[in-house]
Amino acid sequence: MKKKIMIVLLLFGLIFQTKIVKAASGSLSVSSRNVIVGNSFTVSVYVNQAAAWNFHVTSSGPVSGCTIKQADATADAMNTSKSFQTTCTATGAGTINISLSGDVTGEDDVNSGLYGSTTVTVSNPAPPPTPAPTPSPSPTPSPTPAPSYNPTPSNNNNNNNRNNNIQSPVTAGEEKSSNANIKEISIENFQLKKDDDVNYSLIVNHIVEDITIKAIAEDEKSSVKGAGKVKLKVGDNKFEIIVTAENGDTKTYYVNVKRKENEYPISDIDDALKEKDKIVSIIIKDEDKITKDILDKIKKSKKQVSFKKVDDEKNDIYTWTIDGNKLGQLVEFSPKINFEFKRKDKFDTKAGFRTGKYIELSSMKIPKSTLKINVKNTFKDGEKVNVYYYDEDKNEIVLVKDIIIVKGNEAEFSVTKGKNYFITRATIEGTAHNYYKPIAIIEGIALLALIVVLFQKNGSKNESKYNSDNSSKEDKTVEIVE
C-alpha cells in the first residue's frame, strides 16, 4: 500500500513541474554617442526570448528620422529574438534624447515592461584652415613725362577740361538675399496645423498610406527641398522641408504626421483581418457582441485582435485582447463592462472598504483573453496594484494577480473565473488564491494522498459517490472556455 502511495505522489509531483522559461526582455542602443552635424547614426532595439512585442522609440532634439514603432508576434506563439533598426540624421548642434517604451510577452504569457533611454551629442564640424595670404607684386614705376609747353587755354579748352574731370558713377554689386523663410506649407486634401514657426502637424487614418506635401518659399529666388509625395508608416512620421536662400543660408521646417493604428468598427472585422499587421484593433460599442463567427475568423487569421471601448476623445476605457493562436472553444460573449458592483455594499464590507476600481463583466462565458482597464483617475503610472475577483454566492474574495505595474494609465490582467473584479493598491487579507504557490502544491499532494487512502479503503463505490456529490454543486462563476 505504501508503495502505491509513493508512486501516486511521484506522478503528482511530475504534474506540478514547471518549465523554466527565460523571461522576455529587450534593450536600446545607438551606433555612436557623438556625431557631427549632418552625419547619421543607427538606433537599435533588441528583443530577446519574446513571443510578442509592442514598443515605440521616440526622439527629441536636432534629429530627423529617429522613430521606431513595432507591434507584432511570432506566428507560432513561441519565443524568438529579433532586432529592429532605424537610421537617424543629426540636423544641428546639441543633444539628442532617445527613449524606448513598451512591453514584451513570452510564450508563457508573462508580460514585461520595455523601457530605456540614451543620448547622442551633436557637434558642429571643425572650420577649415585659413589659407596664407598671397603677397602682392611690387608696382612697376611709371616713367616721368617730359615737360611740355602749355599755351593759355581758350574758353573751349576750359569746358573740355571740366567735362573730363566729371567721373562716371560706379555700379556696386547687388547683395544677395538671405531670406530662407517659408511662405506656405500644405498637404493636398488635408488641413495642416501650424504648431510654431518651424513645426507643422497632421493626424490621418490608417487607410492613408501616402501624402503630397506642397511648399512655397517667401522669396522667389530661394529654393525648396523635401516637398512632394511621401510614404507614411503607422505611427509618427517626420519630414524635413529645407529652404535655401539666394546667398546659401538655409532654414529647416518640420512636418510631423501621425498615421493611426489599424482601428476598425466591429462591422468591418473582415477588412481588419486583411491588414498586413498581425495585431489589429476594433472599436466597440456597448451593444456589440463578439460572435462565434467573429471568433472563428480571428482563429483562422492567427492574428491578435484588440477590442477597444473608447470615450468621446478617443481615449481607451478598456480593451479585450484575443489571440487567434490561443483560441480554443468558441463562445459568443458581450464585451461590455460596468464599473460598479450590484452588491457593492456586501463586497466593501468583506474587503474592508478599500479604495480601488470596480469591474463587472456582462457575460458568464468568455474565451481566453486579457483585459486592459484605464485606471488614470484612480492610480498613477508605475504604481503596483493587485486584482481580485468576488464570488457573490460564496461571499469570497480571490486574488487573481498581484504586483501589476500600471503602464500608460492601464492595468492589464488575464480574465479568470469571476464576474466581479476589483483593482486596488491594497492587500486584502484572508483572500483565496487563483494561482499555485508552494504551500498550495504541498496541500494538494496531501489531499491526493488522503484520497488514495480512502479509495483503497472504501472501494470504487465511495469514489463514485464522491464524484456524484461534487458534480451536483452549481457553479455560478464565469467560465473561461479554453
XYZ file of C-alpha atoms in Angstrom:
482
model
C 0.000 0.000 0.000
C 2.832 2.435 0.854
C 4.472 1.712 -2.487
C 1.274 2.699 -4.344
C 1.013 5.954 -2.395
C 4.635 6.811 -3.176
C 4.072 6.160 -6.908
C 0.997 8.409 -6.910
C 2.894 11.138 -5.063
C 5.742 10.921 -7.572
C 3.342 11.232 -10.520
C 1.619 14.170 -8.884
C 4.957 15.888 -8.363
C 5.782 15.436 -12.048
C 2.446 17.056 -12.977
C 3.349 20.169 -10.989
C 6.808 20.519 -12.503
C 7.139 23.942 -14.063
C 9.040 24.704 -17.212
C 11.755 27.248 -16.604
C 11.417 29.855 -19.315
C 13.718 32.774 -19.571
C 11.724 35.986 -19.202
C 11.210 38.119 -22.308
C 13.391 41.247 -22.370
C 14.730 43.968 -24.641
C 17.334 46.709 -24.885
C 18.085 50.013 -26.653
C 21.430 51.034 -28.209
C 22.965 53.558 -30.625
C 25.863 53.085 -33.040
C 27.577 56.274 -31.864
C 27.194 58.589 -28.879
C 28.985 61.519 -30.582
C 28.304 62.689 -34.138
C 28.849 65.751 -36.361
C 26.001 67.867 -37.764
C 24.776 66.234 -40.979
C 26.072 62.771 -40.070
C 23.850 59.726 -39.498
C 23.777 57.057 -36.799
C 21.755 53.905 -36.123
C 19.321 53.241 -33.271
C 18.713 49.549 -32.495
C 16.170 47.752 -30.316
C 16.895 44.145 -29.382
C 14.014 41.855 -28.298
C 15.076 38.658 -26.525
C 13.069 35.481 -25.832
C 9.712 37.073 -26.712
C 6.612 35.714 -28.449
C 5.014 39.176 -28.837
C 6.231 42.766 -28.606
C 4.744 46.241 -28.664
C 7.177 49.159 -28.338
C 7.834 52.708 -29.559
C 11.134 54.592 -29.950
C 10.822 58.383 -29.900
C 13.380 61.163 -30.135
C 13.751 64.854 -29.418
C 16.396 67.434 -30.253
C 18.182 68.245 -33.524
C 17.416 64.959 -35.332
C 15.265 63.552 -38.118
C 14.030 60.072 -38.990
C 14.601 58.691 -35.487
C 11.408 56.707 -34.798
C 10.601 53.006 -34.469
C 7.152 51.584 -33.756
C 6.651 47.826 -33.690
C 3.702 45.679 -32.629
C 3.941 42.061 -33.697
C 4.022 38.445 -32.577
C 5.531 35.190 -33.746
C 3.293 33.029 -35.946
C 3.648 30.003 -33.665
C 3.394 31.957 -30.372
C 6.874 30.681 -29.433
C 9.811 32.763 -28.195
C 12.270 34.346 -30.593
C 14.976 37.025 -30.558
C 14.922 39.893 -33.051
C 16.462 43.283 -33.668
C 14.963 46.448 -35.172
C 16.929 49.430 -36.524
C 16.349 52.907 -37.873
C 18.746 55.476 -39.309
C 18.787 58.947 -37.729
C 20.355 62.142 -39.080
C 21.724 64.940 -36.872
C 20.321 68.270 -38.099
C 22.021 70.680 -35.705
C 24.355 71.008 -32.739
C 23.065 69.965 -29.319
C 21.837 66.842 -27.508
C 19.515 64.222 -28.998
C 17.352 62.350 -26.468
C 16.148 58.870 -27.490
C 13.556 56.934 -25.458
C 12.154 53.391 -25.604
C 8.809 52.391 -24.073
C 6.531 49.393 -24.427
C 6.375 45.759 -23.384
C 7.252 42.213 -24.430
C 5.426 38.945 -23.739
C 6.971 35.491 -23.583
C 5.441 32.208 -24.714
C 4.485 31.678 -21.046
C 2.169 34.764 -21.270
C 4.371 36.694 -18.809
C 4.407 40.364 -19.786
C 7.456 42.551 -19.075
C 7.891 46.295 -19.425
C 10.348 47.551 -22.044
C 11.933 50.883 -21.118
C 15.212 52.652 -21.851
C 16.798 55.916 -22.880
C 20.081 57.257 -24.204
C 21.569 60.464 -25.598
C 23.695 61.429 -28.588
C 25.851 64.584 -28.587
C 25.976 66.535 -31.864
C 28.855 68.932 -32.623
C 29.453 71.426 -35.412
C 32.143 70.449 -37.929
C 35.583 71.994 -37.397
C 36.159 75.167 -39.500
C 38.524 74.749 -42.492
C 42.105 76.117 -42.015
C 42.640 79.759 -43.063
C 44.894 79.931 -46.208
C 48.110 82.010 -46.064
C 47.780 85.406 -47.788
C 49.290 85.673 -51.294
C 51.911 88.542 -51.461
C 51.020 91.343 -53.837
C 53.540 92.092 -56.669
C 55.570 95.331 -56.411
C 54.149 98.067 -58.640
C 56.160 98.995 -61.765
C 57.248 102.650 -61.575
C 55.798 104.858 -64.301
C 58.234 106.881 -66.474
C 58.490 110.588 -65.750
C 56.783 112.513 -68.590
C 58.807 115.156 -70.450
C 57.784 118.778 -69.776
C 55.623 120.336 -72.452
C 54.640 123.891 -73.377
C 51.024 124.722 -72.452
C 49.677 127.851 -74.047
C 46.959 129.831 -72.374
C 43.812 127.765 -72.692
C 40.866 129.084 -74.571
C 37.327 129.020 -73.298
C 36.662 125.860 -75.321
C 39.623 124.097 -73.715
C 38.344 125.021 -70.217
C 34.970 123.496 -70.972
C 36.603 120.299 -72.206
C 38.718 120.060 -69.074
C 35.653 120.448 -66.822
C 33.885 117.678 -68.714
C 36.864 115.383 -68.419
C 37.012 115.903 -64.636
C 33.415 114.604 -64.087
C 33.704 110.858 -63.134
C 31.095 108.305 -64.278
C 29.213 106.616 -61.356
C 30.382 103.020 -60.486
C 27.562 100.471 -60.006
C 28.286 98.345 -56.879
C 27.416 94.583 -56.952
C 23.901 93.907 -55.513
C 23.871 91.973 -52.188
C 22.270 88.501 -52.460
C 19.105 87.775 -50.454
C 19.365 85.863 -47.168
C 15.597 85.226 -46.924
C 15.072 81.499 -46.211
C 11.535 81.862 -44.819
C 8.650 79.677 -45.954
C 5.532 81.336 -47.313
C 3.228 78.328 -47.202
C 3.334 74.619 -46.341
C 0.278 72.485 -47.095
C -0.740 68.870 -47.633
C -3.019 68.013 -50.510
C -6.596 67.173 -49.373
C -5.759 67.707 -45.670
C -5.750 70.616 -43.228
C -2.230 71.042 -41.812
C -1.856 72.531 -38.331
C 0.916 75.062 -37.597
C 2.373 74.366 -34.142
C 5.077 77.067 -34.137
C 7.392 78.884 -36.557
C 9.029 75.708 -37.890
C 6.773 72.793 -36.859
C 3.563 71.605 -38.508
C 1.424 68.559 -37.617
C -1.299 66.324 -39.012
C -3.106 63.130 -37.913
C -4.502 60.770 -40.578
C -6.412 57.477 -40.507
C -4.678 54.162 -41.012
C -6.057 53.857 -44.545
C -3.922 56.842 -45.677
C -0.653 55.343 -46.944
C 0.910 58.454 -48.530
C 0.512 62.237 -48.698
C 1.640 65.072 -51.010
C 3.476 67.952 -49.320
C 3.436 71.358 -51.016
C 5.834 74.153 -50.014
C 6.340 77.712 -51.351
C 9.259 79.940 -50.303
C 8.706 83.543 -49.284
C 11.468 84.726 -51.671
C 11.120 83.569 -55.253
C 14.935 83.438 -55.503
C 15.042 80.773 -52.757
C 14.873 77.029 -53.446
C 12.770 74.410 -51.591
C 13.751 70.792 -50.939
C 11.660 67.985 -49.364
C 8.225 68.645 -50.872
C 6.320 66.085 -52.959
C 4.673 62.696 -52.453
C 5.889 60.732 -49.414
C 5.003 57.343 -47.893
C 3.609 57.026 -44.365
C 4.305 54.309 -41.826
C 1.973 53.556 -38.930
C 2.719 55.890 -36.039
C 4.901 59.011 -36.155
C 6.409 60.319 -39.414
C 8.728 63.357 -39.597
C 9.536 65.127 -42.862
C 12.009 67.994 -43.403
C 11.377 70.931 -45.724
C 14.629 72.820 -46.324
C 14.568 76.354 -47.770
C 17.871 77.630 -49.206
C 18.207 81.407 -49.640
C 19.936 83.043 -52.613
C 23.081 83.605 -50.541
C 23.171 79.969 -49.369
C 21.595 80.371 -45.925
C 19.203 77.526 -45.026
C 16.231 77.072 -42.729
C 14.547 73.743 -41.937
C 10.836 73.223 -41.334
C 9.316 70.005 -39.943
C 6.060 68.307 -40.964
C 5.023 65.764 -38.310
C 2.359 63.305 -39.485
C 0.847 60.598 -37.274
C -0.782 57.689 -39.075
C -3.305 55.989 -36.802
C -3.202 52.322 -35.885
C -5.365 49.914 -37.854
C -8.618 50.542 -35.971
C -11.967 49.452 -37.421
C -15.599 49.156 -36.283
C -16.665 45.606 -35.460
C -18.794 45.513 -38.634
C -15.573 45.750 -40.689
C -13.841 42.808 -38.997
C -13.204 41.181 -42.404
C -11.263 44.236 -43.660
C -9.371 44.496 -40.386
C -8.171 40.896 -40.634
C -6.895 41.562 -44.169
C -4.352 44.038 -42.783
C -0.699 43.043 -43.129
C -0.123 43.738 -39.435
C -0.522 40.772 -37.095
C -2.102 42.978 -34.419
C -5.311 44.844 -35.322
C -7.760 46.964 -33.328
C -11.542 47.016 -33.327
C -13.535 49.872 -31.793
C -16.587 48.502 -29.956
C -19.828 49.921 -28.595
C -21.870 48.795 -25.585
C -24.366 46.947 -27.779
C -21.766 44.998 -29.779
C -21.443 41.219 -29.484
C -18.353 39.169 -30.251
C -19.975 36.229 -32.010
C -18.728 32.711 -32.713
C -18.355 33.711 -36.358
C -16.057 36.627 -35.438
C -14.001 34.417 -33.127
C -13.720 31.754 -35.830
C -12.351 34.348 -38.271
C -9.825 35.528 -35.688
C -8.746 31.957 -35.040
C -8.241 31.256 -38.755
C -6.342 34.526 -39.276
C -3.996 33.757 -36.326
C -3.957 37.477 -35.611
C -4.090 39.236 -32.265
C -7.222 41.401 -32.096
C -7.847 44.139 -29.540
C -11.483 45.142 -28.970
C -11.363 48.704 -27.592
C -14.055 50.775 -25.922
C -13.081 54.476 -26.196
C -14.540 57.740 -24.927
C -15.509 60.799 -26.986
C -11.875 61.960 -27.057
C -10.690 58.562 -28.371
C -9.056 57.604 -25.068
C -9.197 53.887 -24.261
C -11.643 52.945 -21.490
C -10.974 49.209 -21.642
C -9.532 46.706 -24.126
C -10.181 42.993 -24.621
C -7.282 41.236 -26.390
C -7.897 37.862 -28.054
C -5.053 35.908 -29.662
C -6.139 33.785 -32.641
C -3.236 31.412 -31.973
C -4.574 30.607 -28.493
C -8.326 30.361 -29.111
C -9.952 27.050 -28.196
C -13.706 26.547 -27.988
C -15.659 29.479 -29.448
C -18.460 31.100 -27.438
C -20.338 34.343 -28.109
C -19.981 36.984 -25.429
C -20.696 40.647 -24.738
C -17.555 42.737 -24.172
C -19.471 45.414 -22.255
C -18.066 46.263 -18.816
C -19.739 48.120 -15.957
C -17.655 49.897 -13.343
C -19.932 49.179 -10.390
C -20.982 46.038 -8.480
C -24.663 45.278 -7.987
C -23.805 44.085 -4.490
C -21.061 46.598 -3.832
C -22.030 47.104 -0.178
C -21.574 43.414 0.568
C -18.176 43.361 -1.154
C -16.982 46.538 0.618
C -17.864 45.017 3.971
C -15.944 41.858 3.107
C -12.940 43.759 1.677
C -12.747 46.329 4.450
C -13.846 49.319 2.341
C -10.715 49.540 0.197
C -10.124 52.213 -2.440
C -9.968 50.878 -5.986
C -11.634 50.246 -9.343
C -14.766 48.065 -9.634
C -15.260 45.965 -12.792
C -18.343 43.913 -13.622
C -18.423 41.703 -16.748
C -21.626 41.225 -18.757
C -21.174 37.589 -19.859
C -20.843 34.380 -17.872
C -18.823 32.572 -20.573
C -15.867 34.186 -22.335
C -12.942 32.887 -24.423
C -9.361 33.018 -23.177
C -8.382 36.697 -23.225
C -6.616 39.521 -21.418
C -8.196 42.740 -20.213
C -6.706 46.249 -20.018
C -8.526 48.770 -17.825
C -7.895 52.522 -17.883
C -7.168 53.471 -14.259
C -5.929 57.034 -14.889
C -8.285 58.631 -12.360
C -7.516 56.045 -9.670
C -3.831 55.121 -9.965
C -0.635 56.637 -11.349
C 1.835 55.126 -13.824
C 4.395 52.974 -12.044
C 2.128 52.133 -9.102
C 1.795 48.477 -8.082
C -1.755 47.154 -7.845
C -3.489 43.834 -7.145
C -6.508 42.337 -8.924
C -9.186 40.321 -7.092
C -12.483 38.781 -8.137
C -15.509 38.497 -5.931
C -17.621 35.317 -5.719
C -21.043 36.645 -4.678
C -22.574 33.245 -3.905
C -19.731 32.216 -1.584
C -19.066 35.779 -0.390
C -15.408 35.070 -1.100
C -12.635 37.326 -2.463
C -9.989 35.598 -4.612
C -6.617 37.046 -5.654
C -6.228 36.919 -9.450
C -2.819 38.592 -9.830
C -0.635 40.703 -7.576
C 2.050 43.315 -8.201
C 0.723 44.585 -11.531
C 2.606 47.687 -12.708
C 0.348 50.444 -14.076
C 1.678 51.450 -17.530
C 0.193 54.007 -19.881
C -2.612 54.614 -17.362
C -3.705 50.960 -17.745
C -3.678 47.796 -15.626
C -3.609 44.501 -17.547
C -4.533 41.005 -16.367
C -5.844 37.687 -17.689
C -9.547 37.056 -17.109
C -10.200 34.031 -14.849
C -13.328 32.646 -13.239
C -15.283 35.522 -11.791
C -17.740 38.162 -12.954
C -16.843 40.920 -10.486
C -13.262 42.216 -10.336
C -11.594 44.785 -8.114
C -8.277 46.598 -8.714
C -6.615 48.091 -5.646
C -3.177 49.025 -4.385
C -4.124 47.456 -1.026
C -3.601 43.832 0.005
C -6.876 42.263 1.138
C -6.160 39.824 3.936
C -7.828 36.418 4.134
C -8.308 36.010 0.374
C -8.065 32.798 -1.605
C -5.503 32.482 -4.426
C -6.169 31.791 -8.069
C -2.672 30.537 -8.807
C -0.300 27.831 -7.496
C 2.162 28.551 -4.721
C 4.454 26.084 -2.925
C 2.069 25.728 0.014
C -0.791 25.020 -2.366
C 1.216 22.241 -4.021
C 2.012 20.637 -0.645
C -1.634 20.818 0.373
C -2.612 19.295 -2.959
C -0.212 16.379 -2.512
C -1.515 15.735 0.994
C -5.100 15.856 -0.244
C -4.297 13.446 -3.072
C -2.652 11.022 -0.632
C -5.749 11.139 1.566
C -7.959 10.422 -1.456
C -5.797 7.402 -2.389
C -6.106 6.021 1.147
C -9.877 6.486 1.143
C -10.107 4.933 -2.299
C -8.212 1.828 -1.167
C -10.287 1.594 1.985
C -13.787 2.210 0.707
C -13.569 0.956 -2.903
C -14.985 2.227 -6.133
C -18.470 2.716 -4.613
C -17.337 5.553 -2.408
C -15.322 7.070 -5.295
C -18.467 7.131 -7.452
C -20.426 8.769 -4.664
C -17.635 11.362 -4.196
C -17.719 12.332 -7.870
C -21.531 12.461 -7.867
C -21.632 14.794 -4.852
C -19.147 17.200 -6.452
C -20.850 17.305 -9.864
C -24.188 18.222 -8.254
C -22.849 21.561 -6.994
C -23.960 24.518 -9.102
C -21.132 26.742 -10.446
C -22.277 30.297 -10.901
C -18.896 31.817 -11.721
C -17.728 32.948 -15.120
C -16.483 30.057 -17.260
C -13.278 30.578 -19.248
C -13.516 28.406 -22.332
C -10.126 27.015 -23.388
